[in-house]
PDB file of C-alpha atoms in Angstrom:
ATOM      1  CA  UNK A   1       0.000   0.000   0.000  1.00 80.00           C
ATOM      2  CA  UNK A   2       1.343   3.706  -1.262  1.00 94.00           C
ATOM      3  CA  UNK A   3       1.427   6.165   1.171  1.00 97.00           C
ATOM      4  CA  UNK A   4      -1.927   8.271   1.292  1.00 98.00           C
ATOM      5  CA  UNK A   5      -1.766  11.892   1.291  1.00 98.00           C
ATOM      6  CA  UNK A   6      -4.930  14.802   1.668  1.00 99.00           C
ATOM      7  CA  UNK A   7      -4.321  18.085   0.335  1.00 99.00           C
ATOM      8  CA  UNK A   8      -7.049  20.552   1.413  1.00 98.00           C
ATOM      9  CA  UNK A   9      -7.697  24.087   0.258  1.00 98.00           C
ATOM     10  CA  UNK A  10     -10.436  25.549  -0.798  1.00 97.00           C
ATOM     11  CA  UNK A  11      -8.438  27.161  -4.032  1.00 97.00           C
ATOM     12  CA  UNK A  12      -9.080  24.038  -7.140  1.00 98.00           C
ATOM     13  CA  UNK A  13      -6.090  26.006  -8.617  1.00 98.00           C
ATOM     14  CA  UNK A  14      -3.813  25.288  -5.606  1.00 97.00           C
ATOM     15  CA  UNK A  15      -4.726  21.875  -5.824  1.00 98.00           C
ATOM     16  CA  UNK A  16      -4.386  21.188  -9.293  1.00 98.00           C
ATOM     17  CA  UNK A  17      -0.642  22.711  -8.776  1.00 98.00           C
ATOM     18  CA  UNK A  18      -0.193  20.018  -5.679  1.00 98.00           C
ATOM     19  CA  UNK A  19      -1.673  17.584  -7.758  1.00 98.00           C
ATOM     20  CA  UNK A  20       0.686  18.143 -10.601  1.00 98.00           C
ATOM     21  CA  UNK A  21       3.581  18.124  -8.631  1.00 98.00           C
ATOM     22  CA  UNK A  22       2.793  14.688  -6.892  1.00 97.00           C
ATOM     23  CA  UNK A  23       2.406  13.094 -10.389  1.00 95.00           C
ATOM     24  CA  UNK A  24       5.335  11.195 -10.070  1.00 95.00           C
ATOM     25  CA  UNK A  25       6.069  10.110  -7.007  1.00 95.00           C
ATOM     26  CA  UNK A  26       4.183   7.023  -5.637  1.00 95.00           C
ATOM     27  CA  UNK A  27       1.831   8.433  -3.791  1.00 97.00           C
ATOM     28  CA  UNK A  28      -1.780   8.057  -3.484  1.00 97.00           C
ATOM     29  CA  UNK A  29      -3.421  11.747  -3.389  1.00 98.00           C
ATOM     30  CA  UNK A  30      -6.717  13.099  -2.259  1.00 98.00           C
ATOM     31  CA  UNK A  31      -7.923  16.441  -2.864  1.00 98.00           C
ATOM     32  CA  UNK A  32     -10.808  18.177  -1.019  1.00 98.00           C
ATOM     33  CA  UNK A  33     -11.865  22.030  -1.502  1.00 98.00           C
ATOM     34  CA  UNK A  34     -14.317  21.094   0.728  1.00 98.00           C
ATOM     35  CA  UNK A  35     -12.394  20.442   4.582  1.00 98.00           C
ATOM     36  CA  UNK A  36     -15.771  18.830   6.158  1.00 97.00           C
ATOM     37  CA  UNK A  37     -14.985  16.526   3.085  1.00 97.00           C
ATOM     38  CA  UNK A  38     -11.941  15.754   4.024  1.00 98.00           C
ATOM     39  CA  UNK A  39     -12.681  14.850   7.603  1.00 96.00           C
ATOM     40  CA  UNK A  40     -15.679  12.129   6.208  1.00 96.00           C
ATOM     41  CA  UNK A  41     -12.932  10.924   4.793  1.00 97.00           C
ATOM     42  CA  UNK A  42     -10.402  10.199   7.085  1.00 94.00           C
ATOM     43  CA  UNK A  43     -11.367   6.891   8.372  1.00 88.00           C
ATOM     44  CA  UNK A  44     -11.914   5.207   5.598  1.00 92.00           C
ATOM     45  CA  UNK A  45      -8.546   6.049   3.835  1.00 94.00           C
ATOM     46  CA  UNK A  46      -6.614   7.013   6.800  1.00 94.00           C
ATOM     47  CA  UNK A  47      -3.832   9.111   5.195  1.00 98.00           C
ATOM     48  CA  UNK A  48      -0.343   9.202   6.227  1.00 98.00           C
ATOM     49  CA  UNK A  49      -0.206  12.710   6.136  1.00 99.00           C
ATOM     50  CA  UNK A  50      -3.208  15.652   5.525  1.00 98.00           C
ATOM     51  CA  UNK A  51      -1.649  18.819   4.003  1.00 98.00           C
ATOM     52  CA  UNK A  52      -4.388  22.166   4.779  1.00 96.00           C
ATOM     53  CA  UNK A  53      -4.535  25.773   4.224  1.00 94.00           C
ATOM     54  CA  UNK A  54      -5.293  27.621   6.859  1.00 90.00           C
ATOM     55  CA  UNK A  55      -8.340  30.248   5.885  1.00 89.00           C
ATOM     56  CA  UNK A  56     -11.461  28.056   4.266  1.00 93.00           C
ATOM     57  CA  UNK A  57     -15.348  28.714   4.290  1.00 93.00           C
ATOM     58  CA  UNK A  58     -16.800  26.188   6.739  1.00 92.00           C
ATOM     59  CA  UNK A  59     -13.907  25.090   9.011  1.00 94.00           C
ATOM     60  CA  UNK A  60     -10.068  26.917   9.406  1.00 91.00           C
ATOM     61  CA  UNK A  61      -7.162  24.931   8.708  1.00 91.00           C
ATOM     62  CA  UNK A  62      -6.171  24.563  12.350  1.00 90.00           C
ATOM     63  CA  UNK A  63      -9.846  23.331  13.098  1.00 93.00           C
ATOM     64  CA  UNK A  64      -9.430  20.708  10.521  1.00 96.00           C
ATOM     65  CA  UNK A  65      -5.850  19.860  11.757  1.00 94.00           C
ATOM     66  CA  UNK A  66      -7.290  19.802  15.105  1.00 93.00           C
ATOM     67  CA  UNK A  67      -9.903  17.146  14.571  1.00 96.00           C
ATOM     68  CA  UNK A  68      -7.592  14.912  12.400  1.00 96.00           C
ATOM     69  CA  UNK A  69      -5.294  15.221  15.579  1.00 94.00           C
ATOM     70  CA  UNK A  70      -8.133  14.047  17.367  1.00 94.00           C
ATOM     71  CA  UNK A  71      -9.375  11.108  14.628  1.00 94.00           C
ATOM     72  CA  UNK A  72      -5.729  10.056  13.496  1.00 95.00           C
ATOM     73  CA  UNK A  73      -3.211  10.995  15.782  1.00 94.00           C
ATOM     74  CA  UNK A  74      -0.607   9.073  13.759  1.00 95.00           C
ATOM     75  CA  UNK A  75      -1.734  10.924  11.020  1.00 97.00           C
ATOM     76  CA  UNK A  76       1.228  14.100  10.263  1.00 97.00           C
ATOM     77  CA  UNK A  77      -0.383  17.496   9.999  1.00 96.00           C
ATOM     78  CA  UNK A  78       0.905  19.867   7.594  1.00 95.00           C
ATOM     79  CA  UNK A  79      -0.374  23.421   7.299  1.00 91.00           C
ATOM     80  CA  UNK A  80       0.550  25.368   3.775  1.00 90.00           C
ATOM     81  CA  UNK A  81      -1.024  28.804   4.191  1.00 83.00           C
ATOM     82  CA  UNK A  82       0.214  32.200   3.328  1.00 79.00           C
ATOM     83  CA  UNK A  83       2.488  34.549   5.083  1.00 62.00           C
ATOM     84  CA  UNK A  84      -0.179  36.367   6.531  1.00 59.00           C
ATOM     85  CA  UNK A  85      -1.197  33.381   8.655  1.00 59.00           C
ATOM     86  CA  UNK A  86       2.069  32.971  10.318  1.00 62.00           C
ATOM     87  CA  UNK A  87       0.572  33.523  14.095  1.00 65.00           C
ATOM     88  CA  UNK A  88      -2.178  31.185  13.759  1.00 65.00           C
ATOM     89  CA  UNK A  89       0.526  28.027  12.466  1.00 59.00           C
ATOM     90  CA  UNK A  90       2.655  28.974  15.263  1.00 63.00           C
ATOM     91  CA  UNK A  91       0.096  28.495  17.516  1.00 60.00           C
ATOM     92  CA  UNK A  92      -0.827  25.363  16.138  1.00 54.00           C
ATOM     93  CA  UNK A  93       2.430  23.962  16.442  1.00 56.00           C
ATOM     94  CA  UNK A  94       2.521  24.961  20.325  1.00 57.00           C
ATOM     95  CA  UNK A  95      -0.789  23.106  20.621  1.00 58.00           C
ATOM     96  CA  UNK A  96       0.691  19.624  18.526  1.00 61.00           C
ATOM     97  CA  UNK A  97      -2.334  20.750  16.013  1.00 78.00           C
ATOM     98  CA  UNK A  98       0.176  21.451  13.598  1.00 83.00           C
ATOM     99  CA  UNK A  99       3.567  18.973  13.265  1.00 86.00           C
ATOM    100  CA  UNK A 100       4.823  21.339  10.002  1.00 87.00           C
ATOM    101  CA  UNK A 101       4.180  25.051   8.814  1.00 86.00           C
ATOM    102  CA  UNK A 102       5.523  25.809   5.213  1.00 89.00           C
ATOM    103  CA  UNK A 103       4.342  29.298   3.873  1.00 87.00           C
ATOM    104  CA  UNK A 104       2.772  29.989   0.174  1.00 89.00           C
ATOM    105  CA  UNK A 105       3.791  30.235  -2.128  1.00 92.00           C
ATOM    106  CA  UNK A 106       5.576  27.474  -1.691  1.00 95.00           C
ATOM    107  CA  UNK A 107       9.117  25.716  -2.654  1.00 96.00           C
ATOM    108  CA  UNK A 108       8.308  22.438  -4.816  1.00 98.00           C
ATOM    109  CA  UNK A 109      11.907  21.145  -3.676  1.00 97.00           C
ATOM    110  CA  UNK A 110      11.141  21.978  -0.255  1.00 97.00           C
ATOM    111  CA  UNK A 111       8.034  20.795  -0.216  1.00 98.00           C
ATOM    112  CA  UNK A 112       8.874  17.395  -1.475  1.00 98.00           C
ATOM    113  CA  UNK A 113      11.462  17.022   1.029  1.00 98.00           C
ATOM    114  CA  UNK A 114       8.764  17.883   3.894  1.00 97.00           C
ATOM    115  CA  UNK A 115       6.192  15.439   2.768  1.00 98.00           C
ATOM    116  CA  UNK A 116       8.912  12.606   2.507  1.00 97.00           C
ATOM    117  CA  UNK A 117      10.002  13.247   6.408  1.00 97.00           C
ATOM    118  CA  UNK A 118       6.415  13.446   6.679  1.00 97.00           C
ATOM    119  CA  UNK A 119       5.916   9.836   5.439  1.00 96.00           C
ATOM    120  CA  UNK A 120       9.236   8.547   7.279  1.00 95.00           C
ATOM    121  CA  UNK A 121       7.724  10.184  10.920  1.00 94.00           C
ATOM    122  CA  UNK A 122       4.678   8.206  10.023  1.00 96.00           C
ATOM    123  CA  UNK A 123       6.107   5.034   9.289  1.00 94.00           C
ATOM    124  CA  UNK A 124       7.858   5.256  12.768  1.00 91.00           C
ATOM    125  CA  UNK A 125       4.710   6.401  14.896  1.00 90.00           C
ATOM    126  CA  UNK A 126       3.172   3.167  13.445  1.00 91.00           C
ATOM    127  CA  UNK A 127       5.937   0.503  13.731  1.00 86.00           C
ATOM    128  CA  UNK A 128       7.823   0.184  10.553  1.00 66.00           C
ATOM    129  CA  UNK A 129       6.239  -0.709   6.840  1.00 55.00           C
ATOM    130  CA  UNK A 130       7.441  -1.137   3.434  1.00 51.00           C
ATOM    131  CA  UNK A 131       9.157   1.435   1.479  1.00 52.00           C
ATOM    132  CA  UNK A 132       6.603   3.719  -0.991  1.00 47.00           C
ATOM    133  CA  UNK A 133       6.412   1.469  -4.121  1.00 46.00           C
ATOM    134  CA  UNK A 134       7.065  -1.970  -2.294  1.00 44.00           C
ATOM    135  CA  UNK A 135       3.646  -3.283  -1.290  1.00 44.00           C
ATOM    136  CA  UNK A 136       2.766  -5.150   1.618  1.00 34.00           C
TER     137      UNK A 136
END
């Protein structure tokens, strides 16, 4: 089983650029405009990691992050939101809402490299597992 990875923001353009730039890699990828969505979600696919803006209609970033804390607590928590956000991240990584902050616009490279430590951290939390691409 591939690694399973939510991106949530309520921009389709945002997520068509994640989506693009996960093409790749082995992966499998979710993408929700909608965050309530993404929480109905979460148990049946139980990602590895949920990536989430911070301002949406219905439900903040940190709100979401907070209930998939809650859900999933093996689950890693990414926030991508822009610079003007920066208090509300930093607060959510005081609270262990938030495990990563990364600002928009964002660095692919850097990105990339987040989501892999990410995966690794999540791999550890539950006990091991196969290497992206292996299979079970």
């Amino acid at each position: 089983m591939n690694p399973c990875i939510f991106f949530v923001d309520d921009e389709p353009r945002i997520l068509q650029s994640l989506r693009r730039l996960f093409r790749n890699e082995v992966y499998e990828i979710h993408t929700f405009e909608n965050p309530l969505e993404a929480l109905d979600a979460i148990m049946d696919a139980r990602p590895w990691v949920v990536v989430s803006d911070q301002r949406m209609p219905r439900m903040t970033g940190l709100e979401l992050l907070g209930k998939v804390r809650d859900l999933a607590p093996e689950t890693v928590r990414i926030m991508l939101t822009a610079y003007a956000d920066v208090d509300v991240a930093v607060g959510g990584l005081d609270s262990w809402t938030v495990n990563v902050f990364l600002k928009k616009p964002w660095d692919d490279a850097e990105l990339l490299m987040e989501i892999r430590n990410a995966i690794k951290y999540h791999r550890h939390l539950v006990g091991g597992g196969p290497e992206p691409g292996q299979g079970m």
